Amino acid sequence: MCGIAGWIAGPGSVLAEGTLASMLQAIAHRGPDDEGMCSFRSTGTGHQVFLGHRRLAIIDPRGARQPMCDSAAGLALTFNGEIYNFRELRDELRLLGYRFLRDSDTEVLLRAYQHWGNEVVHHLRGMFAFAIWDARNERLFLARDRFGEKPLFLYENGSNMYFASEIKALLRVPGVKAGVNLDAVWDYLAYRYVPGPKTLFNGIRKLMPGTIATWERGILKEERYWTAPDRIPCDVRQPQSDMVPAFLSRLDEAVKLQMVSDVPFGAFLSGGLDSSAIVALMSRHNSMVKTFSVGFDDDSYSELAYAAEVAKHFGTQHHEIVVNHRDLIERLPQLVACRDAPVSEPADIPIYLLAREAARSVKMVLTGEGSDELLGGYPKHIAERFAQGYQLLPGYLRHRFIEPLTHALPYDFRRVKTAVTNLNIEDWRERYVRWFGALNRSERDRLSVLRLNGAPVMGAPPFDSDPRSSTLRRILYFDQTSWLPDNLLERGDRMTMAASIEARVPFLDHELVSFVSSLPDHYRIRGLRSKWILREAGKQLIPERILERPKVGFRVPVNAWFRGEMRDYLLDHLQNGSSLTRAYYDSRALDQVLAEHVNGKQNHEKLLWSLLNLELWHRQYA
């Protein structure tokens, strides 16, 4: 886990090592152990190539410095991430005649590119974002892992192209003047995060997950090399016997692979099914697992007791922290700066504080992230199966009677109200966004004075699923290609790297994902039970009480805090004359939303959290 930065610029460029040093300083938290830089000149075009690296040493901590250069082969690599199958690849490459000097995934990646070229990505099992200067072909090759666990941002200016692990590094480049991207603001009001490839900065974009980019002679070409297999219908002709043990075996393999480390490691443990299963499997391979849990001073929202029960069951070295509303107020502006974007989820802050606690004794953790998006763990995955049937009811009945009645319910009925509101949205693309989003199109029109297109791009993820696929596979595909990379994985990367530790997610091992996607839907959702195959496998791993308890999620009690301890903070940012974003909204509509929430008439916590964080982002960057 590291941070990378660099550029390729025309022969007239005045940028030098000082700029690269400044870019690397901006992301020093990603790699406090070492720093490296190198530069080259293209013999054909005269372009300058600079590669930079900040290192958090996990594998081969004393060697494998970066950028790693081989002048004989004409190659230089700067790499962020981990290649979990590097030892298998090394054995394969040795048989092909390559020699290795280190026990390092970086060296294996360099040789793998030397042998396979652009096809190298198909051989990698891991999380990665990297750049390789190929002098012989005068090519700069960039790649990002399949799900987007590791970030990579790009900025182009004519034939010049700059890249970095975080946006803040690109903002150190002289001449990069990235104003507010209002199209992305419009999307943010719907999604609560900015869907790729956009960012809130004009001119700066994300290299999409599962994508390679090749710069040659002033032209950058991008190509998607992988997409989540839930995009297409399931082939039900495959035999389906003994699938639970087969699933457990593959998950165990992914956990074992991702435990490869030359430094101390542990696991984030919420006490729920996903993280408990990961800890259970880790305990099979190491008797000294360290676990870390976070809770709230409000016991009704805390899961610390469940986490402690799991930790005791497996005999882990367990650590706990407790947070409250003051932690949110104190840390929120800082973490907006860490993310270079609004903090989409209140849980970002406890995750950062947990990562900071874990960093006292480990440099890497495994988490249960991705399980819900792979296995169908959210109520919407069950509700979506009823969408077509519900929409057969007459429109007047749904919109004039059922929806107003549920809307009038107290905010304790949050899930019922969300389900009815969303099931009434007939456009499936808008509905998928709205399940976890803030506002649908008509709600945005009422609240915002911005009038932008914001239409989904057809023919590209997450809206290119095969229409013949089941409703479950289609919404899972949306989650895997939008909600997961652009929100949850982005959060996980920034919040852990801000504390200088690495987070790994075994549920997103692409071979495990391929196996799960080959199964019929009832292995994921069966009746009203979510994540069926994991629950069945979990019977061999974790206490029954953990298996059977209702899903709580990593919830922060923001709805109550906005009516109490954080009320003045919220109103000051959204109603005060110094607000930078109030001009985006119809003031009467915004004030009504605020009044409904603080007076306890409706729960608008998701929307208000999003608006508050958008304001904080503007105060940081606009």
Coordinates of C-alpha atoms in Angstrom, one line a residue:
M1 CA 0.0 0.0 0.0
C2 CA 1.5 3.3 -1.1
G3 CA 1.0 6.5 -3.0
I4 CA 2.1 7.2 -6.5
A5 CA 2.3 10.3 -8.6
G6 CA 3.9 11.5 -11.8
W7 CA 3.4 12.9 -15.3
I8 CA 4.4 12.8 -18.9
A9 CA 4.8 16.2 -20.4
G10 CA 6.0 17.8 -23.6
P11 CA 9.6 18.9 -24.2
G12 CA 8.8 22.5 -23.3
S13 CA 7.6 21.6 -19.8
V14 CA 9.3 23.4 -17.0
L15 CA 8.2 21.0 -14.3
A16 CA 11.0 19.3 -12.4
E17 CA 11.7 17.2 -9.3
G18 CA 10.5 20.0 -7.0
T19 CA 7.0 19.7 -8.3
L20 CA 7.1 15.9 -8.0
A21 CA 8.4 16.2 -4.4
S22 CA 5.5 18.5 -3.6
M23 CA 3.0 16.1 -5.0
L24 CA 4.5 13.3 -3.0
Q25 CA 4.5 15.4 0.2
A26 CA 0.8 15.9 -0.3
I27 CA 0.3 12.1 -0.1
A28 CA 3.0 11.3 2.5
H29 CA 0.4 9.7 4.8
R30 CA 0.0 6.9 2.2
G31 CA 3.7 6.0 2.5
P32 CA 5.5 7.2 5.6
D33 CA 8.3 4.6 5.2
D34 CA 10.1 5.8 2.1
E35 CA 10.1 8.1 -0.9
G36 CA 11.5 7.7 -4.4
M37 CA 11.6 9.6 -7.7
C38 CA 13.0 9.0 -11.2
S39 CA 12.8 10.8 -14.5
F40 CA 13.3 9.9 -18.2
R41 CA 13.1 11.5 -21.6
S42 CA 11.4 10.0 -24.6
T43 CA 13.9 9.8 -27.4
G44 CA 11.2 9.9 -30.1
T45 CA 9.1 12.9 -29.0
G46 CA 11.2 14.5 -26.3
H47 CA 8.5 14.2 -23.7
Q48 CA 9.6 14.2 -20.1
V49 CA 8.5 11.3 -17.8
F50 CA 8.5 11.6 -14.0
L51 CA 7.5 8.8 -11.6
G52 CA 7.2 9.2 -7.9
H53 CA 6.4 6.9 -5.0
R54 CA 5.6 7.0 -1.3
R55 CA 6.0 3.7 0.4
L56 CA 4.1 1.9 3.2
A57 CA 6.3 -1.2 3.5
I58 CA 4.2 -4.4 3.9
I59 CA 6.0 -7.0 1.8
D60 CA 9.8 -7.1 1.7
P61 CA 10.0 -4.0 3.9
R62 CA 13.8 -3.7 3.6
G63 CA 14.0 -4.1 -0.2
A64 CA 11.7 -3.4 -3.2
R65 CA 12.3 0.4 -3.2
Q66 CA 10.3 2.3 -5.8
P67 CA 10.2 3.5 -8.4
M68 CA 11.7 0.2 -9.5
C69 CA 13.8 0.6 -12.6
D70 CA 15.5 -1.8 -15.0
S71 CA 17.6 0.1 -17.5
A72 CA 18.5 -3.0 -19.5
A73 CA 14.8 -3.7 -20.1
G74 CA 13.9 -0.1 -20.4
L75 CA 11.3 -0.3 -17.7
A76 CA 10.4 1.7 -14.6
L77 CA 7.4 1.0 -12.3
T78 CA 5.6 2.9 -9.5
F79 CA 3.0 0.8 -7.9
N80 CA 0.3 1.1 -5.2
G81 CA -1.3 -2.1 -3.9
E82 CA -0.6 -5.7 -3.3
I83 CA -0.4 -8.7 -5.8
Y84 CA -1.5 -11.6 -3.7
N85 CA -0.5 -14.3 -6.2
F86 CA 3.0 -12.9 -6.8
R87 CA 4.8 -16.0 -5.6
E88 CA 2.9 -18.2 -8.1
L89 CA 3.6 -15.7 -10.9
R90 CA 7.2 -15.6 -9.9
D91 CA 7.4 -19.4 -10.2
E92 CA 5.8 -19.2 -13.6
L93 CA 8.1 -16.5 -14.8
R94 CA 11.2 -18.3 -13.5
L95 CA 10.3 -21.2 -15.8
L96 CA 10.2 -18.7 -18.6
G97 CA 13.8 -17.6 -17.9
Y98 CA 13.3 -14.6 -15.7
R99 CA 15.6 -14.1 -12.6
F100 CA 14.5 -12.5 -9.3
L101 CA 16.6 -10.8 -6.7
R102 CA 13.9 -10.1 -4.0
D103 CA 10.9 -11.6 -2.4
S104 CA 8.7 -8.8 -3.7
D105 CA 5.5 -8.4 -5.5
T106 CA 6.8 -5.2 -7.1
E107 CA 9.6 -7.0 -8.9
V108 CA 7.2 -9.7 -10.0
L109 CA 4.9 -7.1 -11.4
L110 CA 7.7 -5.5 -13.3
R111 CA 8.8 -8.8 -14.9
A112 CA 5.2 -9.8 -15.6
Y113 CA 4.7 -6.6 -17.6
Q114 CA 8.0 -7.3 -19.3
H115 CA 6.7 -10.7 -20.4
W116 CA 3.0 -10.1 -21.0
G117 CA 2.8 -6.3 -21.8
N118 CA -0.7 -4.9 -21.6
E119 CA -2.1 -8.4 -20.9
V120 CA -0.4 -8.4 -17.5
V121 CA -3.6 -7.3 -15.7
H122 CA -5.3 -10.6 -16.6
H123 CA -2.7 -12.5 -14.6
L124 CA -2.9 -10.4 -11.4
R125 CA -4.9 -11.3 -8.3
G126 CA -4.9 -8.4 -6.0
M127 CA -5.6 -4.7 -5.6
F128 CA -3.5 -2.2 -7.6
A129 CA -2.9 1.0 -9.3
F130 CA 0.4 1.4 -11.1
A131 CA 2.3 3.3 -13.8
I132 CA 5.0 1.7 -16.0
W133 CA 7.3 3.7 -18.3
D134 CA 8.2 1.5 -21.2
A135 CA 11.1 3.3 -22.9
R136 CA 11.5 0.8 -25.8
N137 CA 8.0 1.4 -26.9
E138 CA 7.9 5.0 -25.7
R139 CA 4.7 4.2 -23.8
L140 CA 3.3 5.0 -20.4
F141 CA 1.1 2.3 -19.2
L142 CA -1.5 2.8 -16.3
A143 CA -3.8 0.2 -14.8
R144 CA -6.3 0.0 -12.0
D145 CA -7.6 -3.2 -10.3
R146 CA -10.9 -4.8 -11.2
F147 CA -13.2 -3.3 -8.5
G148 CA -11.3 -0.1 -7.9
E149 CA -9.9 -0.9 -4.5
K150 CA -6.9 1.3 -5.2
P151 CA -7.4 4.9 -6.6
L152 CA -5.9 6.6 -9.6
F153 CA -6.8 10.1 -10.8
L154 CA -5.9 11.8 -14.1
Y155 CA -5.5 15.3 -15.4
E156 CA -4.8 16.1 -19.0
N157 CA -3.6 19.3 -20.5
G158 CA -3.0 19.0 -24.2
S159 CA -0.5 16.2 -24.8
N160 CA 0.5 16.4 -21.1
M161 CA -1.0 13.9 -18.6
Y162 CA -0.6 13.9 -14.8
F163 CA -1.6 11.1 -12.5
A164 CA -1.8 10.5 -8.7
S165 CA -3.3 8.3 -6.0
E166 CA -5.2 11.3 -4.6
I167 CA -6.5 14.6 -6.0
K168 CA -4.6 16.7 -3.5
A169 CA -1.3 15.7 -5.2
L170 CA -2.6 16.9 -8.7
L171 CA -3.5 20.2 -7.1
R172 CA 0.2 20.7 -6.4
V173 CA 1.0 20.9 -10.1
P174 CA 1.4 24.5 -11.4
G175 CA -1.3 25.3 -13.8
V176 CA -3.8 22.8 -12.6
K177 CA -6.8 25.0 -11.9
A178 CA -9.6 22.7 -11.1
G179 CA -12.8 24.6 -10.4
V180 CA -16.1 23.1 -9.2
N181 CA -17.7 20.7 -11.7
L182 CA -21.4 21.6 -11.5
D183 CA -22.4 18.4 -13.4
A184 CA -20.8 16.4 -10.6
V185 CA -22.6 18.5 -8.0
W186 CA -25.9 17.6 -9.7
D187 CA -25.0 13.9 -9.7
Y188 CA -23.8 14.1 -6.0
L189 CA -27.3 15.4 -5.0
A190 CA -28.7 12.1 -6.4
Y191 CA -26.0 9.6 -5.5
R192 CA -24.5 11.1 -2.3
Y193 CA -21.1 10.5 -3.9
V194 CA -19.7 11.4 -7.3
P195 CA -20.0 8.5 -9.8
G196 CA -16.9 7.9 -11.8
P197 CA -15.2 8.9 -13.9
K198 CA -16.2 12.4 -12.7
T199 CA -14.9 14.2 -9.6
L200 CA -16.1 17.5 -8.1
F201 CA -13.0 19.1 -9.7
N202 CA -13.2 20.3 -13.3
G203 CA -10.7 18.5 -15.5
I204 CA -9.8 15.8 -12.9
R205 CA -11.2 12.3 -13.4
K206 CA -10.9 8.8 -12.1
L207 CA -9.4 6.0 -14.1
M208 CA -12.3 3.6 -13.9
P209 CA -12.0 0.2 -12.2
G210 CA -10.9 -2.7 -14.4
T211 CA -9.4 -0.2 -16.8
I212 CA -6.0 0.3 -18.5
A213 CA -4.7 3.5 -20.0
T214 CA -1.9 3.7 -22.5
W215 CA -0.2 7.0 -23.4
E216 CA 1.7 6.9 -26.7
R217 CA 2.9 10.0 -28.7
G218 CA 0.6 12.4 -27.0
I219 CA -2.5 10.3 -27.2
L220 CA -4.1 8.6 -24.1
K221 CA -6.3 5.5 -24.9
E222 CA -8.4 3.8 -22.2
E223 CA -9.7 0.3 -22.3
R224 CA -11.8 -1.7 -19.9
Y225 CA -10.2 -5.1 -19.4
W226 CA -12.7 -6.6 -16.8
T227 CA -16.2 -6.0 -15.7
A228 CA -18.2 -7.7 -12.9
P229 CA -19.6 -11.0 -14.1
D230 CA -23.1 -10.2 -12.7
R231 CA -23.5 -8.0 -15.7
I232 CA -24.7 -11.0 -17.7
P233 CA -27.3 -13.7 -17.0
C234 CA -26.4 -16.7 -14.9
D235 CA -25.7 -20.0 -16.8
V236 CA -27.9 -22.3 -14.7
R237 CA -26.7 -25.4 -16.6
Q238 CA -23.8 -25.8 -14.3
P239 CA -24.0 -28.5 -11.6
Q240 CA -25.0 -27.0 -8.2
S241 CA -24.2 -29.7 -5.6
D242 CA -22.0 -29.0 -2.7
M243 CA -21.8 -25.3 -3.4
V244 CA -21.7 -24.2 0.3
P245 CA -18.4 -26.0 1.0
A246 CA -17.0 -24.9 -2.4
F247 CA -17.9 -21.3 -1.5
L248 CA -16.3 -21.6 2.0
S249 CA -13.1 -23.1 0.5
R250 CA -12.8 -20.2 -2.0
L251 CA -13.4 -17.6 0.7
D252 CA -10.8 -19.3 2.9
E253 CA -8.3 -19.3 0.1
A254 CA -8.9 -15.5 -0.5
V255 CA -8.4 -14.8 3.2
K256 CA -5.2 -16.9 3.4
L257 CA -3.8 -15.2 0.3
Q258 CA -4.5 -11.7 1.7
M259 CA -2.9 -12.5 5.0
V260 CA 0.5 -12.5 3.2
S261 CA 2.5 -9.9 5.0
D262 CA 6.0 -9.2 6.4
V263 CA 4.6 -6.8 9.1
P264 CA 2.0 -7.2 11.9
F265 CA -1.6 -7.3 10.7
G266 CA -5.2 -7.6 12.1
A267 CA -8.8 -7.3 11.3
F268 CA -11.7 -4.7 11.7
L269 CA -14.4 -6.5 13.6
S270 CA -18.0 -5.1 13.7
G271 CA -19.6 -8.2 15.3
G272 CA -21.7 -8.7 12.2
L273 CA -21.7 -11.7 9.9
D274 CA -19.1 -10.5 7.3
S275 CA -16.3 -9.4 9.5
S276 CA -16.9 -12.3 11.9
A277 CA -16.5 -14.8 9.1
I278 CA -13.2 -13.1 8.0
V279 CA -11.9 -13.3 11.6
A280 CA -13.0 -16.9 11.9
L281 CA -11.0 -17.8 8.8
M282 CA -8.0 -15.8 9.8
S283 CA -7.9 -17.7 13.1
R284 CA -7.5 -20.9 11.1
H285 CA -4.2 -19.7 9.8
N286 CA -2.9 -17.6 12.6
S287 CA -3.4 -18.0 16.4
M288 CA -2.5 -14.4 17.2
V289 CA -5.1 -12.4 15.3
K290 CA -5.6 -8.8 16.5
T291 CA -9.1 -7.3 16.1
F292 CA -10.3 -3.8 16.3
S293 CA -13.9 -2.5 17.0
V294 CA -15.6 0.8 17.3
G295 CA -18.8 1.7 19.1
F296 CA -20.8 4.7 20.2
D297 CA -21.5 6.2 23.6
D298 CA -25.2 5.6 22.8
D299 CA -25.6 1.9 23.5
S300 CA -28.6 1.6 21.3
Y301 CA -26.3 2.2 18.3
S302 CA -23.3 0.3 19.5
E303 CA -22.3 -3.2 18.4
L304 CA -19.3 -3.5 20.7
A305 CA -20.9 -6.3 22.8
Y306 CA -21.3 -8.5 19.7
A307 CA -17.8 -7.8 18.5
A308 CA -16.4 -8.7 22.0
E309 CA -18.3 -11.9 21.9
V310 CA -16.8 -12.9 18.5
A311 CA -13.3 -11.8 19.7
K312 CA -13.6 -13.9 22.9
H313 CA -14.9 -16.9 20.9
F314 CA -11.8 -16.9 18.6
G315 CA -9.3 -15.7 21.3
T316 CA -8.2 -12.6 19.4
Q317 CA -6.2 -9.8 20.9
H318 CA -9.1 -7.3 21.0
H319 CA -9.1 -3.5 21.0
E320 CA -12.1 -1.2 21.3
I321 CA -12.7 2.5 21.0
V322 CA -15.9 4.6 21.6
V323 CA -16.8 7.7 19.7
N324 CA -19.4 10.5 20.1
H325 CA -20.8 13.5 18.3
R326 CA -17.8 15.6 19.3
D327 CA -15.6 13.3 17.2
L328 CA -17.7 14.1 14.2
I329 CA -17.6 17.8 14.6
E330 CA -13.9 17.9 15.3
R331 CA -12.8 15.5 12.6
L332 CA -15.3 16.1 9.7
P333 CA -13.4 19.0 8.0
Q334 CA -10.1 17.2 8.3
L335 CA -11.5 14.0 6.7
V336 CA -13.2 15.9 3.9
A337 CA -9.7 17.1 3.1
C338 CA -8.4 13.5 3.4
R339 CA -10.9 12.3 0.9
D340 CA -10.8 15.3 -1.4
A341 CA -14.5 14.9 -1.6
P342 CA -17.5 15.1 0.7
V343 CA -17.6 12.4 3.4
S344 CA -20.5 10.4 2.0
E345 CA -21.1 8.2 5.0
P346 CA -21.0 9.2 8.7
A347 CA -19.3 5.9 9.3
D348 CA -16.2 7.3 7.6
I349 CA -15.2 9.0 10.8
P350 CA -15.4 6.0 13.1
I351 CA -13.5 4.0 10.5
Y352 CA -10.7 6.6 10.5
L353 CA -10.5 6.7 14.3
L354 CA -10.5 2.9 14.3
A355 CA -7.7 2.8 11.7
R356 CA -5.7 5.3 13.8
E357 CA -6.1 3.0 16.8
A358 CA -5.1 -0.1 14.8
A359 CA -2.0 1.7 13.4
R360 CA -0.6 1.7 16.9
S361 CA 0.1 -2.1 16.6
V362 CA -0.4 -3.2 13.0
K363 CA 0.2 -1.9 9.4
M364 CA -2.5 -4.0 7.6
V365 CA -6.0 -5.1 8.4
L366 CA -8.6 -7.3 6.7
T367 CA -12.2 -6.2 6.5
G368 CA -15.6 -7.6 5.5
E369 CA -16.2 -4.9 2.9
G370 CA -17.8 -6.0 -0.3
S371 CA -19.8 -8.9 1.1
D372 CA -23.2 -7.1 0.8
E373 CA -22.5 -6.1 -2.8
L374 CA -21.4 -9.6 -3.8
L375 CA -23.9 -11.7 -1.9
G376 CA -27.0 -9.5 -1.7
G377 CA -26.9 -8.2 1.9
Y378 CA -29.2 -5.2 1.8
P379 CA -33.0 -5.0 2.2
K380 CA -33.1 -3.4 -1.3
H381 CA -31.8 -6.6 -2.8
I382 CA -34.9 -8.4 -1.5
A383 CA -37.3 -5.5 -2.2
E384 CA -36.1 -5.1 -5.8
R385 CA -37.6 -8.6 -6.7
F386 CA -41.1 -7.2 -6.0
A387 CA -40.6 -4.0 -8.0
Q388 CA -42.3 -5.2 -11.2
G389 CA -45.3 -6.7 -9.3
Y390 CA -45.8 -3.6 -7.2
Q391 CA -45.8 -1.4 -10.2
L392 CA -48.6 -3.4 -11.7
L393 CA -50.9 -1.7 -9.1
P394 CA -52.7 1.4 -10.6
G395 CA -50.6 4.5 -10.5
Y396 CA -53.2 6.5 -8.6
L397 CA -53.3 3.9 -5.9
R398 CA -49.5 3.9 -5.5
H399 CA -48.9 7.7 -5.8
R400 CA -52.0 9.2 -4.3
F401 CA -52.7 6.8 -1.4
I402 CA -49.9 4.4 -0.5
E403 CA -47.0 6.8 -0.9
P404 CA -48.6 9.8 1.0
L405 CA -49.7 7.4 3.8
T406 CA -46.2 6.0 4.3
H407 CA -44.6 9.4 4.0
A408 CA -46.7 10.6 6.9
L409 CA -45.4 7.8 9.1
P410 CA -42.9 8.8 11.9
Y411 CA -39.2 8.6 10.9
D412 CA -38.8 5.4 12.9
F413 CA -40.4 3.7 9.9
R414 CA -37.4 4.7 7.7
R415 CA -37.1 1.4 5.8
V416 CA -40.8 1.1 5.0
K417 CA -40.9 4.7 3.7
T418 CA -37.7 4.2 1.7
A419 CA -39.0 1.0 0.1
V420 CA -42.4 2.5 -0.9
T421 CA -40.8 5.7 -2.2
N422 CA -38.3 3.8 -4.3
L423 CA -40.6 1.1 -5.6
N424 CA -42.8 3.9 -7.0
I425 CA -39.9 4.9 -9.3
E426 CA -40.5 3.2 -12.6
D427 CA -37.2 4.0 -14.3
W428 CA -34.9 1.3 -12.9
R429 CA -31.8 3.4 -13.4
E430 CA -33.2 6.2 -11.3
R431 CA -34.5 3.7 -8.8
Y432 CA -31.1 2.0 -8.3
V433 CA -29.5 5.4 -7.6
R434 CA -32.3 6.4 -5.2
W435 CA -32.1 3.3 -3.0
F436 CA -29.0 4.6 -1.2
G437 CA -29.0 8.1 -2.7
A438 CA -30.4 11.4 -1.5
L439 CA -32.8 12.7 -4.1
N440 CA -34.6 11.5 -7.2
R441 CA -35.0 13.7 -10.3
S442 CA -38.2 15.5 -9.2
E443 CA -36.8 16.0 -5.6
R444 CA -33.6 17.5 -7.1
D445 CA -35.8 19.8 -9.2
R446 CA -37.7 21.0 -6.1
L447 CA -34.6 21.6 -3.9
S448 CA -31.9 22.7 -6.3
V449 CA -31.9 25.7 -8.7
L450 CA -29.2 23.9 -10.8
R451 CA -30.7 22.6 -14.0
L452 CA -28.2 20.1 -15.4
N453 CA -28.5 16.9 -17.4
G454 CA -27.0 14.4 -15.1
A455 CA -28.4 11.6 -17.3
P456 CA -26.9 8.1 -16.9
V457 CA -24.4 7.1 -19.6
M458 CA -25.8 4.1 -21.3
G459 CA -23.5 1.4 -22.6
A460 CA -21.1 1.8 -19.7
P461 CA -21.1 0.5 -16.1
P462 CA -23.2 0.7 -14.0
F463 CA -26.1 1.0 -16.5
D464 CA -25.0 -1.6 -19.1
S465 CA -26.2 -4.7 -17.5
D466 CA -27.8 -7.3 -19.8
P467 CA -31.6 -6.8 -19.8
R468 CA -32.0 -10.6 -19.7
S469 CA -30.3 -10.8 -16.3
S470 CA -32.4 -11.2 -13.2
T471 CA -33.5 -8.2 -11.1
L472 CA -31.1 -9.3 -8.4
R473 CA -28.1 -9.6 -10.7
R474 CA -28.8 -6.2 -12.2
I475 CA -28.9 -4.3 -8.9
L476 CA -25.9 -6.2 -7.6
Y477 CA -24.1 -5.2 -10.8
F478 CA -25.0 -1.6 -10.1
D479 CA -23.7 -1.8 -6.6
Q480 CA -20.5 -3.5 -7.7
T481 CA -19.7 -0.9 -10.3
S482 CA -20.9 2.3 -8.7
W483 CA -21.8 2.3 -5.0
L484 CA -18.9 0.0 -4.1
P485 CA -15.9 1.7 -6.0
D486 CA -17.1 5.3 -5.9
N487 CA -18.2 5.3 -2.2
L488 CA -17.3 2.3 0.0
L489 CA -13.9 1.4 -1.4
E490 CA -13.0 5.1 -1.8
R491 CA -13.9 5.6 1.8
G492 CA -12.0 2.5 2.9
D493 CA -8.8 3.6 1.1
R494 CA -8.8 7.2 2.3
M495 CA -9.8 6.6 5.9
T496 CA -7.2 3.8 6.4
M497 CA -4.5 5.5 4.4
A498 CA -5.0 8.7 6.3
A499 CA -3.9 6.7 9.3
S500 CA -1.1 5.1 7.3
I501 CA -2.4 1.5 7.4
E502 CA -3.5 -0.9 4.6
A503 CA -7.0 -2.4 4.3
R504 CA -7.6 -5.6 2.3
V505 CA -11.0 -7.0 1.3
P506 CA -11.1 -10.8 0.7
F507 CA -14.8 -10.8 -0.4
L508 CA -13.7 -9.0 -3.6
D509 CA -11.1 -11.6 -4.7
H510 CA -12.1 -11.8 -8.3
E511 CA -11.9 -15.6 -8.5
L512 CA -14.3 -15.8 -5.5
V513 CA -16.6 -13.2 -7.2
S514 CA -16.6 -15.3 -10.4
F515 CA -17.6 -18.4 -8.5
V516 CA -20.5 -16.7 -6.7
S517 CA -21.7 -15.1 -9.9
S518 CA -21.9 -18.6 -11.5
L519 CA -24.6 -19.6 -9.0
P520 CA -28.4 -19.2 -9.3
D521 CA -29.9 -16.3 -7.4
H522 CA -31.3 -18.5 -4.6
Y523 CA -27.7 -19.0 -3.3
R524 CA -27.7 -15.3 -2.4
I525 CA -31.3 -14.4 -1.7
R526 CA -33.6 -17.2 -0.5
G527 CA -37.1 -16.0 0.5
L528 CA -36.5 -13.0 2.8
R529 CA -33.1 -14.2 3.8
S530 CA -30.1 -12.3 2.5
K531 CA -26.5 -13.7 1.9
W532 CA -27.9 -17.3 2.2
I533 CA -24.7 -19.0 1.2
L534 CA -22.5 -17.1 3.6
R535 CA -25.0 -17.8 6.4
E536 CA -24.9 -21.5 5.6
A537 CA -21.1 -21.5 5.5
G538 CA -21.0 -19.5 8.7
K539 CA -22.7 -22.3 10.6
Q540 CA -19.3 -24.0 10.5
L541 CA -17.5 -20.9 11.7
I542 CA -19.2 -18.5 14.1
P543 CA -21.6 -18.5 17.0
E544 CA -25.3 -19.0 16.1
R545 CA -26.3 -15.8 18.0
I546 CA -24.2 -13.8 15.5
L547 CA -25.6 -15.6 12.6
E548 CA -29.2 -15.1 13.4
R549 CA -29.3 -11.5 14.7
P550 CA -30.8 -8.9 12.4
K551 CA -28.5 -6.8 10.2
V552 CA -27.8 -3.5 12.0
G553 CA -25.1 -2.0 9.8
F554 CA -22.4 0.4 10.8
R555 CA -24.8 3.2 11.7
V556 CA -23.9 6.5 13.3
P557 CA -26.8 8.2 15.1
V558 CA -26.7 11.3 13.0
N559 CA -30.5 11.6 12.8
A560 CA -30.6 12.2 16.6
W561 CA -27.4 14.3 16.7
F562 CA -28.8 16.7 14.0
R563 CA -31.8 17.3 16.3
G564 CA -29.6 17.7 19.3
E565 CA -25.8 18.0 19.7
M566 CA -25.1 18.9 16.1
R567 CA -28.2 21.0 15.4
D568 CA -26.4 24.4 15.6
Y569 CA -23.4 23.1 13.6
L570 CA -25.8 21.9 10.8
L571 CA -27.8 25.1 10.6
D572 CA -24.8 27.3 10.7
H573 CA -23.3 25.7 7.7
L574 CA -26.5 25.5 5.6
Q575 CA -28.4 28.6 6.7
N576 CA -25.7 31.1 7.6
G577 CA -24.9 33.9 5.1
S578 CA -21.4 32.5 4.8
S579 CA -22.6 29.3 3.2
L580 CA -21.0 28.7 -0.2
T581 CA -23.6 26.2 -1.4
R582 CA -26.8 27.8 -0.3
A583 CA -27.0 29.4 -3.8
Y584 CA -27.4 25.9 -5.3
Y585 CA -30.8 25.5 -3.6
D586 CA -34.2 27.0 -3.4
S587 CA -33.9 28.6 0.1
R588 CA -37.5 27.9 1.0
A589 CA -37.2 24.3 0.1
L590 CA -34.0 23.9 2.0
D591 CA -35.3 25.6 5.1
Q592 CA -38.4 23.3 5.0
V593 CA -36.2 20.2 4.9
L594 CA -34.1 21.5 7.8
A595 CA -37.2 22.4 9.9
E596 CA -38.9 19.0 9.3
H597 CA -35.8 17.2 10.5
V598 CA -34.8 19.3 13.6
N599 CA -38.5 19.4 14.7
G600 CA -38.8 15.6 14.4
K601 CA -41.4 15.5 11.7
Q602 CA -39.3 13.7 9.1
N603 CA -35.9 12.0 9.0
H604 CA -33.8 13.7 6.3
E605 CA -30.5 12.6 7.8
K606 CA -29.0 11.2 4.5
L607 CA -29.8 14.4 2.6
L608 CA -28.7 16.8 5.3
W609 CA -25.5 14.9 5.9
S610 CA -24.8 15.1 2.1
L611 CA -25.5 18.8 2.0
L612 CA -23.4 19.5 5.1
N613 CA -20.4 17.7 3.6
L614 CA -20.8 19.4 0.2
E615 CA -20.6 22.7 2.0
L616 CA -17.5 21.6 3.9
W617 CA -15.9 20.5 0.6
H618 CA -16.5 23.9 -0.9
R619 CA -15.0 25.6 2.2
Q620 CA -11.9 23.4 1.7
Y621 CA -11.4 23.7 -2.1
A622 CA -13.8 26.1 -3.8

